[in-house]
Short mmCIF file of C-alpha atoms in Angstrom, two decimals:
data_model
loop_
_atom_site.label_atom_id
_atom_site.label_comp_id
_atom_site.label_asym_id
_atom_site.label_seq_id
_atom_site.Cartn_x
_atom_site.Cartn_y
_atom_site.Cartn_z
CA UNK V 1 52.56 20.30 60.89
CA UNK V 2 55.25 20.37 58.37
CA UNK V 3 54.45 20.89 54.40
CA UNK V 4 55.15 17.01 53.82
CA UNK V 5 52.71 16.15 56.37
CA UNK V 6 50.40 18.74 54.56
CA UNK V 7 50.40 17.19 51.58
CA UNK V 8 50.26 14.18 52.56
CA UNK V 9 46.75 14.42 54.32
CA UNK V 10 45.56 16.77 51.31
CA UNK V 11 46.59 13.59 48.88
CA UNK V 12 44.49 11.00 51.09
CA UNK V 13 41.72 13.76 51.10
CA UNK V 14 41.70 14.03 47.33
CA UNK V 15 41.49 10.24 47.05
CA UNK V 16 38.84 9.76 49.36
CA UNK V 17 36.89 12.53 47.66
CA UNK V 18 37.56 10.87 43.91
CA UNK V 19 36.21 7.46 45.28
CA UNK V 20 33.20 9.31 46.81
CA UNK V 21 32.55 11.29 43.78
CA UNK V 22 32.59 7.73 41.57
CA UNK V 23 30.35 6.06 43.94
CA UNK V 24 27.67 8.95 43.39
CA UNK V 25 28.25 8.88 39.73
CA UNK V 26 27.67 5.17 39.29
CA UNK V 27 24.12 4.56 40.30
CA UNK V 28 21.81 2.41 38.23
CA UNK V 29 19.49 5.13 36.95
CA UNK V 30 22.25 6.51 34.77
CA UNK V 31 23.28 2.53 32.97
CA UNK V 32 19.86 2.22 32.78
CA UNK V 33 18.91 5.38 30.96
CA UNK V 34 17.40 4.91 27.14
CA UNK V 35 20.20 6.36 24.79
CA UNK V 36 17.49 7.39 22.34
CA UNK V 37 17.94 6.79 18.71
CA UNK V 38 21.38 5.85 17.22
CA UNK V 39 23.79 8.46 16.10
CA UNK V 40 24.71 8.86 12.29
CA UNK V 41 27.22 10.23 10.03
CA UNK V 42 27.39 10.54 6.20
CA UNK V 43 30.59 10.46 4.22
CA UNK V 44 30.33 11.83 0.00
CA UNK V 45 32.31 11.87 -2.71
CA UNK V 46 32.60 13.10 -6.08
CA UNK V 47 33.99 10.38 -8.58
CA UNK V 48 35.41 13.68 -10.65
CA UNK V 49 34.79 16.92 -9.56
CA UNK V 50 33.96 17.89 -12.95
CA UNK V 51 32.26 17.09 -16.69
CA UNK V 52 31.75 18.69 -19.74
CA UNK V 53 28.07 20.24 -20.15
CA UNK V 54 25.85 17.32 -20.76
CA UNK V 55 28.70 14.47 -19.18
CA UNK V 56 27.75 12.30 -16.19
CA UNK V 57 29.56 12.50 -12.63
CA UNK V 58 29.25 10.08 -10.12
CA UNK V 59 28.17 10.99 -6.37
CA UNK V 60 29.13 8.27 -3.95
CA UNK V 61 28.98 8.01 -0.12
CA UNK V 62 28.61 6.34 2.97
CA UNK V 63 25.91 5.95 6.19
CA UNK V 64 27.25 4.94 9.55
CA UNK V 65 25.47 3.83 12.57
CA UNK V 66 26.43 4.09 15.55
CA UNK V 67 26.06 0.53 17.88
CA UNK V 68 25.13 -2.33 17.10
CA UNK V 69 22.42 -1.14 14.15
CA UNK V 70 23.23 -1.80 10.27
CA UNK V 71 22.71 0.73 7.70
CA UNK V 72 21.61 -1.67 4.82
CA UNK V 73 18.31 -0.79 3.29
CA UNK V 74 17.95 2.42 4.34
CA UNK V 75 17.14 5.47 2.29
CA UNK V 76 19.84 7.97 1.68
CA UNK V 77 17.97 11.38 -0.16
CA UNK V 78 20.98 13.12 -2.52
CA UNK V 79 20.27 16.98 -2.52
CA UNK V 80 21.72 19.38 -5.03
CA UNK V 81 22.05 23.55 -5.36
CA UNK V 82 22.98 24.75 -8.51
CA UNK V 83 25.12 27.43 -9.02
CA UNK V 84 23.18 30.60 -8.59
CA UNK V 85 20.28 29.20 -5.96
CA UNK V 86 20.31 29.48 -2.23
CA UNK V 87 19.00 26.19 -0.84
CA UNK V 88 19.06 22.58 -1.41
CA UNK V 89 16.76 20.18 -3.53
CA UNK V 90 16.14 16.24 -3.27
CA UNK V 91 17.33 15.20 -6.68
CA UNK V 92 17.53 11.62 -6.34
CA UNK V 93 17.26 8.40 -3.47
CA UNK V 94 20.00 5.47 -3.01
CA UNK V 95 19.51 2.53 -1.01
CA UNK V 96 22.43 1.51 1.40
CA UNK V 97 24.33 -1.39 1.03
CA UNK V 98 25.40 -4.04 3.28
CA UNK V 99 27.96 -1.47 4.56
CA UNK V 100 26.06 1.68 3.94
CA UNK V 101 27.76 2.72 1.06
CA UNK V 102 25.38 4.77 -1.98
CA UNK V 103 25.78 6.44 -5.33
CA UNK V 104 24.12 8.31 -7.83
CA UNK V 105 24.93 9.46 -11.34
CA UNK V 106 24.52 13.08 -11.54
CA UNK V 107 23.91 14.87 -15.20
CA UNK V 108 24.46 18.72 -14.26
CA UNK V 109 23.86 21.28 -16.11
CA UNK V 110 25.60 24.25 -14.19
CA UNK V 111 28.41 23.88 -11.61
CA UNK V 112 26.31 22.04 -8.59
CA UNK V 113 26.70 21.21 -5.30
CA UNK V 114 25.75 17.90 -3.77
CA UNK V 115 25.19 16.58 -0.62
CA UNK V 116 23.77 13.51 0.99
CA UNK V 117 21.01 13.47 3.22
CA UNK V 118 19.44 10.95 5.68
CA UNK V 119 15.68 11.63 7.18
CA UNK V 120 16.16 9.11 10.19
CA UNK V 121 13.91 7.05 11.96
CA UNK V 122 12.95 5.66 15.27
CA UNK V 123 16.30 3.98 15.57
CA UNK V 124 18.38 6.36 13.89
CA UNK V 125 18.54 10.29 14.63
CA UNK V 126 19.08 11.65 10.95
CA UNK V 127 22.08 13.91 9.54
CA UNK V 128 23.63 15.77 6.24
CA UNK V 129 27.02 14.88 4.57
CA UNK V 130 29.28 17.38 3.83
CA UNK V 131 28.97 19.04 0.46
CA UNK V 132 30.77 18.40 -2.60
CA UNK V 133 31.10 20.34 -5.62
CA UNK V 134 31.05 19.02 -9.48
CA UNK V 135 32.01 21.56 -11.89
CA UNK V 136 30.25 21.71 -15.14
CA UNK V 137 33.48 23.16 -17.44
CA UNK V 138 31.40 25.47 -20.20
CA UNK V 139 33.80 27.14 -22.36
CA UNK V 140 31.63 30.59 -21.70
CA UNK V 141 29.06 31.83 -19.80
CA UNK V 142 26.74 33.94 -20.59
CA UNK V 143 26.79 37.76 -18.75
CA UNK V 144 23.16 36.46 -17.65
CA UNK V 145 21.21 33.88 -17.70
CA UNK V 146 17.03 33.84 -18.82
CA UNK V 147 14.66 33.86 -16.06
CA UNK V 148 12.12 31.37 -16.31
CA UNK V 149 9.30 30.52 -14.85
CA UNK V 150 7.44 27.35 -13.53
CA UNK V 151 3.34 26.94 -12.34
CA UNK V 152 2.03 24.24 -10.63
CA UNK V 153 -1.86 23.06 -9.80
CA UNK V 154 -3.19 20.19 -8.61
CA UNK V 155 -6.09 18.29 -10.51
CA UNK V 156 -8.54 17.84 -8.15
CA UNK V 157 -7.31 19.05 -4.90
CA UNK V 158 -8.79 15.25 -3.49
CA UNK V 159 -7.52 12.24 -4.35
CA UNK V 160 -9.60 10.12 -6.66
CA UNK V 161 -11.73 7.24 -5.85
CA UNK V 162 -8.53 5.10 -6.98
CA UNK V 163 -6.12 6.70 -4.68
CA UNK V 164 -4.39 9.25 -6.77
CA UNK V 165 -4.23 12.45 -8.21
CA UNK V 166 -2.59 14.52 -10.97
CA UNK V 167 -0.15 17.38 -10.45
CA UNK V 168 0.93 19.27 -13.34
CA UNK V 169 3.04 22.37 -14.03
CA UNK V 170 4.59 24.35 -17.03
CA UNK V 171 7.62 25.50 -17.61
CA UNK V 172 8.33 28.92 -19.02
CA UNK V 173 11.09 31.41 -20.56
CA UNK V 174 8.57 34.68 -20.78
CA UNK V 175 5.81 33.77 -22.80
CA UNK V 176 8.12 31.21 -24.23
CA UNK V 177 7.32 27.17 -23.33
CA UNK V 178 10.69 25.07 -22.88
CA UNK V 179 10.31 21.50 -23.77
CA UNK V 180 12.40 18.43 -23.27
CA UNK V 181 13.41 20.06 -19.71
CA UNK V 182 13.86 18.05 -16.37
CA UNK V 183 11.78 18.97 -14.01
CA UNK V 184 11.57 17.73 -10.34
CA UNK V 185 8.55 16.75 -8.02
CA UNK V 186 9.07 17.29 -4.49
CA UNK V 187 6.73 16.53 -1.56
CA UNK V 188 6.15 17.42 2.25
CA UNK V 189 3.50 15.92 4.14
CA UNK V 190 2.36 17.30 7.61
CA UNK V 191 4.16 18.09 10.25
CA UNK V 192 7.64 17.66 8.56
CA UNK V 193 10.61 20.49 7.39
CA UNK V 194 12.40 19.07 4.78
CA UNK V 195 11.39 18.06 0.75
CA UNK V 196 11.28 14.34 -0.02
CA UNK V 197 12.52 13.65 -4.23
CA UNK V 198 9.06 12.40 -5.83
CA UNK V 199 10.30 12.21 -9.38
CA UNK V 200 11.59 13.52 -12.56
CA UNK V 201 9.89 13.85 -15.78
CA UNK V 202 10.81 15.77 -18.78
CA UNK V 203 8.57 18.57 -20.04
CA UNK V 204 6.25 18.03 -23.22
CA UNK V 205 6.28 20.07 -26.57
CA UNK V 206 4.21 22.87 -24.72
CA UNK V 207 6.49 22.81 -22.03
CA UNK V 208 3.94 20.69 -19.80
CA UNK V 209 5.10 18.02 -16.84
CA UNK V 210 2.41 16.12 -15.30
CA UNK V 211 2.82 13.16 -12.39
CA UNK V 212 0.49 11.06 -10.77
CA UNK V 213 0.67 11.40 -7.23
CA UNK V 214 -0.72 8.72 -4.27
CA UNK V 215 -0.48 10.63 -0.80
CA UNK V 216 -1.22 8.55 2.57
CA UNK V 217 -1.83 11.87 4.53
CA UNK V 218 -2.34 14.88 3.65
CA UNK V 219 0.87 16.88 1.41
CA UNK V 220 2.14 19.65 -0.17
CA UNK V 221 3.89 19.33 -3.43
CA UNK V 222 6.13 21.47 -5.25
CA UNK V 223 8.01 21.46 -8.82
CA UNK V 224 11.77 22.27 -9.02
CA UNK V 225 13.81 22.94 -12.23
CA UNK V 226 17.92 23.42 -11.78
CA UNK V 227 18.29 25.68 -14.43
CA UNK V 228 21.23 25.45 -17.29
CA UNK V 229 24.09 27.47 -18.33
CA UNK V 230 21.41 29.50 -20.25
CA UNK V 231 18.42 29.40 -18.22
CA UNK V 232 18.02 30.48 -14.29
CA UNK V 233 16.46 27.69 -12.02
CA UNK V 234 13.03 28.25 -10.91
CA UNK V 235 10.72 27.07 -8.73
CA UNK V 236 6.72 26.44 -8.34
CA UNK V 237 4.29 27.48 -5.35
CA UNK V 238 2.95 24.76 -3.49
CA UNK V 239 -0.61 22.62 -3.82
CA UNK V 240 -2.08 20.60 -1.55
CA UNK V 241 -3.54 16.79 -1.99
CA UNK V 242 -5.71 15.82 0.55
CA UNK V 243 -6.61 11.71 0.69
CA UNK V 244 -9.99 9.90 0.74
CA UNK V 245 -10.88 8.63 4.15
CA UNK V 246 -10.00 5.24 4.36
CA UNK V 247 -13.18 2.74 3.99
CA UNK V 248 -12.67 -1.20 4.75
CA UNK V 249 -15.41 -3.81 4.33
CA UNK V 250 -15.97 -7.17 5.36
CA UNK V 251 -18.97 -9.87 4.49
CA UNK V 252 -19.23 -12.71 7.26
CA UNK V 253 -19.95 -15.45 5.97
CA UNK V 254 -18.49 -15.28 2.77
CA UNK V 255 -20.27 -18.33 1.22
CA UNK V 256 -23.81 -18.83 2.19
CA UNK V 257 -26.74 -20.56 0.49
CA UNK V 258 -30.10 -19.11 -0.94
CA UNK V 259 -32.05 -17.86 1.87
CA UNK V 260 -29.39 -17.72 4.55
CA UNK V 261 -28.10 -13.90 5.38
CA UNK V 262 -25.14 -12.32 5.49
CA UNK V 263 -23.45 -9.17 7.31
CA UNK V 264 -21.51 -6.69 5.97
CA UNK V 265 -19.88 -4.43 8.60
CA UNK V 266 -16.80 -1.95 7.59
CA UNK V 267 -15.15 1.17 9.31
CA UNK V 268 -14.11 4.66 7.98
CA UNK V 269 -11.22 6.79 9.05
CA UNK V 270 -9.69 9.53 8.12
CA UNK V 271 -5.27 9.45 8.74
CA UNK V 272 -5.78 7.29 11.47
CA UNK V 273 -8.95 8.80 13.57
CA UNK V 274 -12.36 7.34 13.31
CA UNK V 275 -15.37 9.16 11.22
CA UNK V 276 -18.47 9.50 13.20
CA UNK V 277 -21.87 10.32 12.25
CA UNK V 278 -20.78 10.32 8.34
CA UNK V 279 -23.31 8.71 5.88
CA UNK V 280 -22.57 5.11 4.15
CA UNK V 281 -23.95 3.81 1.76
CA UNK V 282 -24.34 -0.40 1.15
CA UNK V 283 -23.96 -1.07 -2.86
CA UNK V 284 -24.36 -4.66 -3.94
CA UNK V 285 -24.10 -5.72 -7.46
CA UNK V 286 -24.26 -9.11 -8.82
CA UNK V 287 -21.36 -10.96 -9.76
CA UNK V 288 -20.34 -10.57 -13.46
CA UNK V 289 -22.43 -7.83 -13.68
CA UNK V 290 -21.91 -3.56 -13.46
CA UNK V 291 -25.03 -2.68 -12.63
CA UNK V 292 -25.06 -1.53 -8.52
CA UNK V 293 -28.27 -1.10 -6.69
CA UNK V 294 -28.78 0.14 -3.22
CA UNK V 295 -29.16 -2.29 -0.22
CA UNK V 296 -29.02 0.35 2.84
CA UNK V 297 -28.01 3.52 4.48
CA UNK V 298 -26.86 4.14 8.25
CA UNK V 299 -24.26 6.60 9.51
CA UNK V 300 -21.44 5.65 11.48
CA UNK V 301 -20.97 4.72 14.88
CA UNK V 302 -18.91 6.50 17.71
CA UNK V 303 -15.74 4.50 16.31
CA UNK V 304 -16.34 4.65 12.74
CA UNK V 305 -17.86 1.31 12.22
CA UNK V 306 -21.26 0.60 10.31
CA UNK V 307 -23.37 -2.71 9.66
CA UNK V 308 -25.23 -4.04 7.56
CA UNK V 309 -28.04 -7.17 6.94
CA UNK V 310 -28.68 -8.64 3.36
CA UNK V 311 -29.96 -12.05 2.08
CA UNK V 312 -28.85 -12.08 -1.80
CA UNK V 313 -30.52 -14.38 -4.03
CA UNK V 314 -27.45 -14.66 -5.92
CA UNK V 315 -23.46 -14.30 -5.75
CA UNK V 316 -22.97 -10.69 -4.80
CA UNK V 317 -20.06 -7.94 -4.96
CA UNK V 318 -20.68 -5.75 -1.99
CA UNK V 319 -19.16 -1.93 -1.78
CA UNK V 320 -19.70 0.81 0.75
CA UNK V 321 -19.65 4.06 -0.02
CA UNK V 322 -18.52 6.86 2.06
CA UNK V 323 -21.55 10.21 0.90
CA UNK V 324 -19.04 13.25 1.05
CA UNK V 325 -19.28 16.06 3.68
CA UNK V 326 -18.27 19.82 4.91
CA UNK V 327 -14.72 18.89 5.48
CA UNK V 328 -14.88 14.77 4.85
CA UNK V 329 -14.76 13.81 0.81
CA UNK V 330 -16.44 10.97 -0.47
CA UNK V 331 -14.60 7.82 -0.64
CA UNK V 332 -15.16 4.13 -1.40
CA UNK V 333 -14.38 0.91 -0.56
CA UNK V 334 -13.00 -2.26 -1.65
CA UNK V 335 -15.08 -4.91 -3.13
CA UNK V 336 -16.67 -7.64 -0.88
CA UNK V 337 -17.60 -11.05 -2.31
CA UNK V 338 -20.52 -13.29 -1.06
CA UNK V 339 -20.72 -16.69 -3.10
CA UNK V 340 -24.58 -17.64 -2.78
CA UNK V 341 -24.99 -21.63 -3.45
CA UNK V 342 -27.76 -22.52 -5.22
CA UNK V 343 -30.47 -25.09 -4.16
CA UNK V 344 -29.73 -28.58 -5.25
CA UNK V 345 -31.95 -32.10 -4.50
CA UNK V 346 -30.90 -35.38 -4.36
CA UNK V 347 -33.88 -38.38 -4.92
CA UNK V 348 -33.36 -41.87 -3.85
CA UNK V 349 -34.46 -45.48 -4.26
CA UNK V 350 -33.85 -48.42 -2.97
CA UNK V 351 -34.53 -51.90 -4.84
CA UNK V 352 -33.89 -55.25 -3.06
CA UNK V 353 -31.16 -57.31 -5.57
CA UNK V 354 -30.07 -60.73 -5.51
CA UNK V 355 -26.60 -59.31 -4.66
CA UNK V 356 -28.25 -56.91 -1.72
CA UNK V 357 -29.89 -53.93 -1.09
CA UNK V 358 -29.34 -51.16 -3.88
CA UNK V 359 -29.76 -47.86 -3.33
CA UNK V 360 -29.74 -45.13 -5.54
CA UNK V 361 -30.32 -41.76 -6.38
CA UNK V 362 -29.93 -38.55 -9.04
CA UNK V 363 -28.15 -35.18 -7.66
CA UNK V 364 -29.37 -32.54 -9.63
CA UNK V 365 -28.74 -28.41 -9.26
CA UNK V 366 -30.52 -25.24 -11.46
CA UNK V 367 -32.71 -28.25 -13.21
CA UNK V 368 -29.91 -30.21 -14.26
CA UNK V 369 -27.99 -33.39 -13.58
CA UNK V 370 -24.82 -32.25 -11.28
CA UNK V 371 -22.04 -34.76 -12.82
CA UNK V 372 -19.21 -35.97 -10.91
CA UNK V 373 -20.05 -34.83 -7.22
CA UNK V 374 -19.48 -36.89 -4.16
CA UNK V 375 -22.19 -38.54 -2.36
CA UNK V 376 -22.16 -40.25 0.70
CA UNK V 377 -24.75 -42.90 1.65
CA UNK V 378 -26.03 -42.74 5.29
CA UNK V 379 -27.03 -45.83 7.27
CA UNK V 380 -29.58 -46.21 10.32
CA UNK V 381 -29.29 -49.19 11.93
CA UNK V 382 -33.04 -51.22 13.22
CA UNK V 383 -33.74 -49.59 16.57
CA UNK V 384 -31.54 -47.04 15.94
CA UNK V 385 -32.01 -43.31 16.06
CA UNK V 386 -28.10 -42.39 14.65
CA UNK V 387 -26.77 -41.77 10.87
CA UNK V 388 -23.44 -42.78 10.08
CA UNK V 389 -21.52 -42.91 6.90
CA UNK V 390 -21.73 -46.25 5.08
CA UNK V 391 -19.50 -44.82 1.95
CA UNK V 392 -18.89 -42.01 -0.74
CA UNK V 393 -19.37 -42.60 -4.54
CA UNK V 394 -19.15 -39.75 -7.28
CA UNK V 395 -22.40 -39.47 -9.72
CA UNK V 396 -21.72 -39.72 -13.32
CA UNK V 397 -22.77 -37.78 -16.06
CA UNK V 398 -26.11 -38.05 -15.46
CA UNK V 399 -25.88 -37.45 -11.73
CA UNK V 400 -26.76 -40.52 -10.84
CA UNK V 401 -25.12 -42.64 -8.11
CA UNK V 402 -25.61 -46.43 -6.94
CA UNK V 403 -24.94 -48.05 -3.59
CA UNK V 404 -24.89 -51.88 -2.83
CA UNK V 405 -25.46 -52.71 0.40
CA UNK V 406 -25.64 -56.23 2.70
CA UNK V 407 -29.89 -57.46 2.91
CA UNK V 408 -30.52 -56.22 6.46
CA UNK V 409 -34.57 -55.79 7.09
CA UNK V 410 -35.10 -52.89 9.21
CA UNK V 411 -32.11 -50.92 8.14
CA UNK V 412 -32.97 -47.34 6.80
CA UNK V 413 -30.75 -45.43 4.32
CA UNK V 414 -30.44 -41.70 2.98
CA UNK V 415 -28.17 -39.87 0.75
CA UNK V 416 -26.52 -36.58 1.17
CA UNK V 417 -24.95 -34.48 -0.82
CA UNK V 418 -22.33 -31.80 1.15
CA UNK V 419 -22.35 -28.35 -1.25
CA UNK V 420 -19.80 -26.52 -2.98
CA UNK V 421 -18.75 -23.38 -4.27
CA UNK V 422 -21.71 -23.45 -6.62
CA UNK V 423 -24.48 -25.51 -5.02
CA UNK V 424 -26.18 -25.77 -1.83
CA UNK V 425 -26.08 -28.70 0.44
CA UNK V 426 -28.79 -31.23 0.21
CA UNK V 427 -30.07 -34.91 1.72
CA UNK V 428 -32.49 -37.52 0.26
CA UNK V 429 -35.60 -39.25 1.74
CA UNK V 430 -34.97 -41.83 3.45
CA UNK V 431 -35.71 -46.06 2.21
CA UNK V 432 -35.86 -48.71 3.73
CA UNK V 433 -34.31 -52.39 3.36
#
């Protein structure tokens, strides 16, 4: 075979091997595949590069997203390391815009570095920026800077019974306090890496910082301070917040009148995962009142959930109340309302008129007349054992209420009177025409 031939078969071969190799590459299971979350990318800029100590730069920047998702509304954490630290710290958050784009004014007080950073969620993987630099131009610097110092503690360890807690810290040179300082709260709840920017307060006269903190889960916190051109950043130890268990309540029915019952059932858990065998307490108090008093206990079920029976004489605020245990604080619930109606009666009378049959009657509710309530007048026709409407009048002042009906011996009559948020229901005798 000559070398033309050769090649010839060697060039069909390679062609029929390139079509069999993109028939095995094309199957289904590969287009079908889930991508995972969307890619990302982060663009920054400096609007100067540099200030004079205590001038204002501008940090600017912008998220993509890869396919078809939009970066507006999402939150874009700006992380800064001062001159003479090793690692970065959430100093601020930006919202994107329609087209991702974010900035932040930036006051700093020693040559910083900046970069953006975005957390991601379960559409979008997250990612850094690259880092940009703003020079703070001081005429001199110091051969070195004071070390300073900054403590942290938490107030209680456990969320209060309102949701929140203190953290507080103080912020030293020595044995000196520093006031009028920024200092930075950072956070980290389980199972995540990175800080997340809490706030920024300035420190007191004492050189004191305190925030209020309202953890869903369980976090660590930590206090940050950048340093200056005099002073060396430092940083605080960690604390931990634990939350309350979570405690919901609900009162079925809502509205109910004197003597009828109601049940209050209501579930505890704790970041997501149901609280068995934990005592609960049912506190009722009556409304416009602050004095509680105990209806029941009972422990909870397998799933969390507990139940309880009352018949209140009276409108009633309901609470449940979660009795602390070895490794399960206390915690507390909502309020539940049950609007108890009280009793009302309705009296009638019928009189035979020269215009018809008159009947009439007085609402009253607590003892007294109940003014300007609808009453309807029910009609029973001779031989009849049904009630139907015949009409609705309002009583007046006095809670009394007049119908005039057609003369029709036999025909029996009632009123009835349907409630509201206030009173009970209530019907009349019955008279006869």
């Amino acid at each position: 075979m000559t070398l033309t031939a050769l090649r010839r078969t060697a060039a069909g071969a390679a062609v029929l091997a390139t079509a069999a190799a993109g028939a095995a590459v094309v199957p289904t299971s590969s287009a079908s595949a889930d991508p995972g979350p969307a890619a990302t990318s982060l663009t920054i800029r400096a609007l100067h590069g540099g200030v004079r100590p205590g001038g204002t730069d501008t940090i600017t920047g912008a998220l993509f997203v890869a396919g078809p998702g939009t970066p507006a509304g999402r939150t874009i954490t700006l992380e800064a390391r001062p001159m003479g630290t090793d690692e970065f710290t959430p100093v601020g958050d930006a919202t994107a815009g329609a087209r991702g784009g974010v900035r932040l004014a930036v006051m700093p007080d020693v040559t910083t570095r900046y970069r953006w950073h975005y957390a991601g969620d379960t559409d979008t993987r997250p990612s850094n920026s690259g880092v940009v630099r703003v020079r703070v131009r001081t005429p001199q610097h110091p051969p070195t800077r004071i070390n300073t110092t900054l403590s942290i503690r938490a107030l209680h360890h456990v969320v209060r019974l309102d949701g929140a807690d203190v953290v507080r810290g103080r912020l030293k040179a020595g044995r000196v306090p520093l006031r009028h300082r920024p200092v930075i709260l950072v956070s980290r709840t389980s199972g995540t890496d990175s800080w997340t920017f809490e706030g920024v307060h300035r420190t007191q006269r004492m050189g004191g910082v305190s925030f209020t903190v309202e953890p869903d889960a369980r976090t660590a916190y930590r206090l940050v301070f950048l340093g200056t051109a005099l002073l060396q950043p430092a940083k605080s130890g960690t604390v931990h917040v634990v939350p309350r268990p979570d405690v919901t309540i609900a009162a079925t029915p809502a509205q109910i009148d004197r003597g009828e019952t109601t049940t209050v059932t209501g579930s505890v858990t704790d970041e997501g995962a149901p609280v068995a065998g934990s005592t609960v307490k049912l506190l009722a108090r009556v409304a416009g009142t602050r004095h509680a008093h105990l209806v029941g206990t009972t422990t909870t079920a397998a799933d969390g959930t507990v139940s309880f029976t009352d018949s209140p004489l009276r409108s009633t605020v309901y609470h449940l109340r979660l009795v602390g245990a070895a490794g399960v604080p206390g915690a507390l619930s909502d309020a539940a309302h049950v609007q108890v109606s009280r009793p009302s009666s309705l009296s009638i009378r019928g009189k035979a008129t020269a215009a018809g049959f008159a009947v009439s009657g007085v609402l009253k509710g607590g003892g007294h007349p109940l003014a300007h309530r609808a009453v309807t007048l029910l009609e029973q026709a001779p031989g009849s054992a049904t009630w139907t409407e015949a009409g609705t009048h309002r009583t007046n002042r006095s809670g009394f209420v007049r119908f005039l009906e057609p003369q029709v011996p036999g025909t029996g009559y009632r009123l009835a009177y349907a409630g509201g948020p206030r009173f009970a229901s209530s019907t009349s005798g019955t008279v006869v025409s």
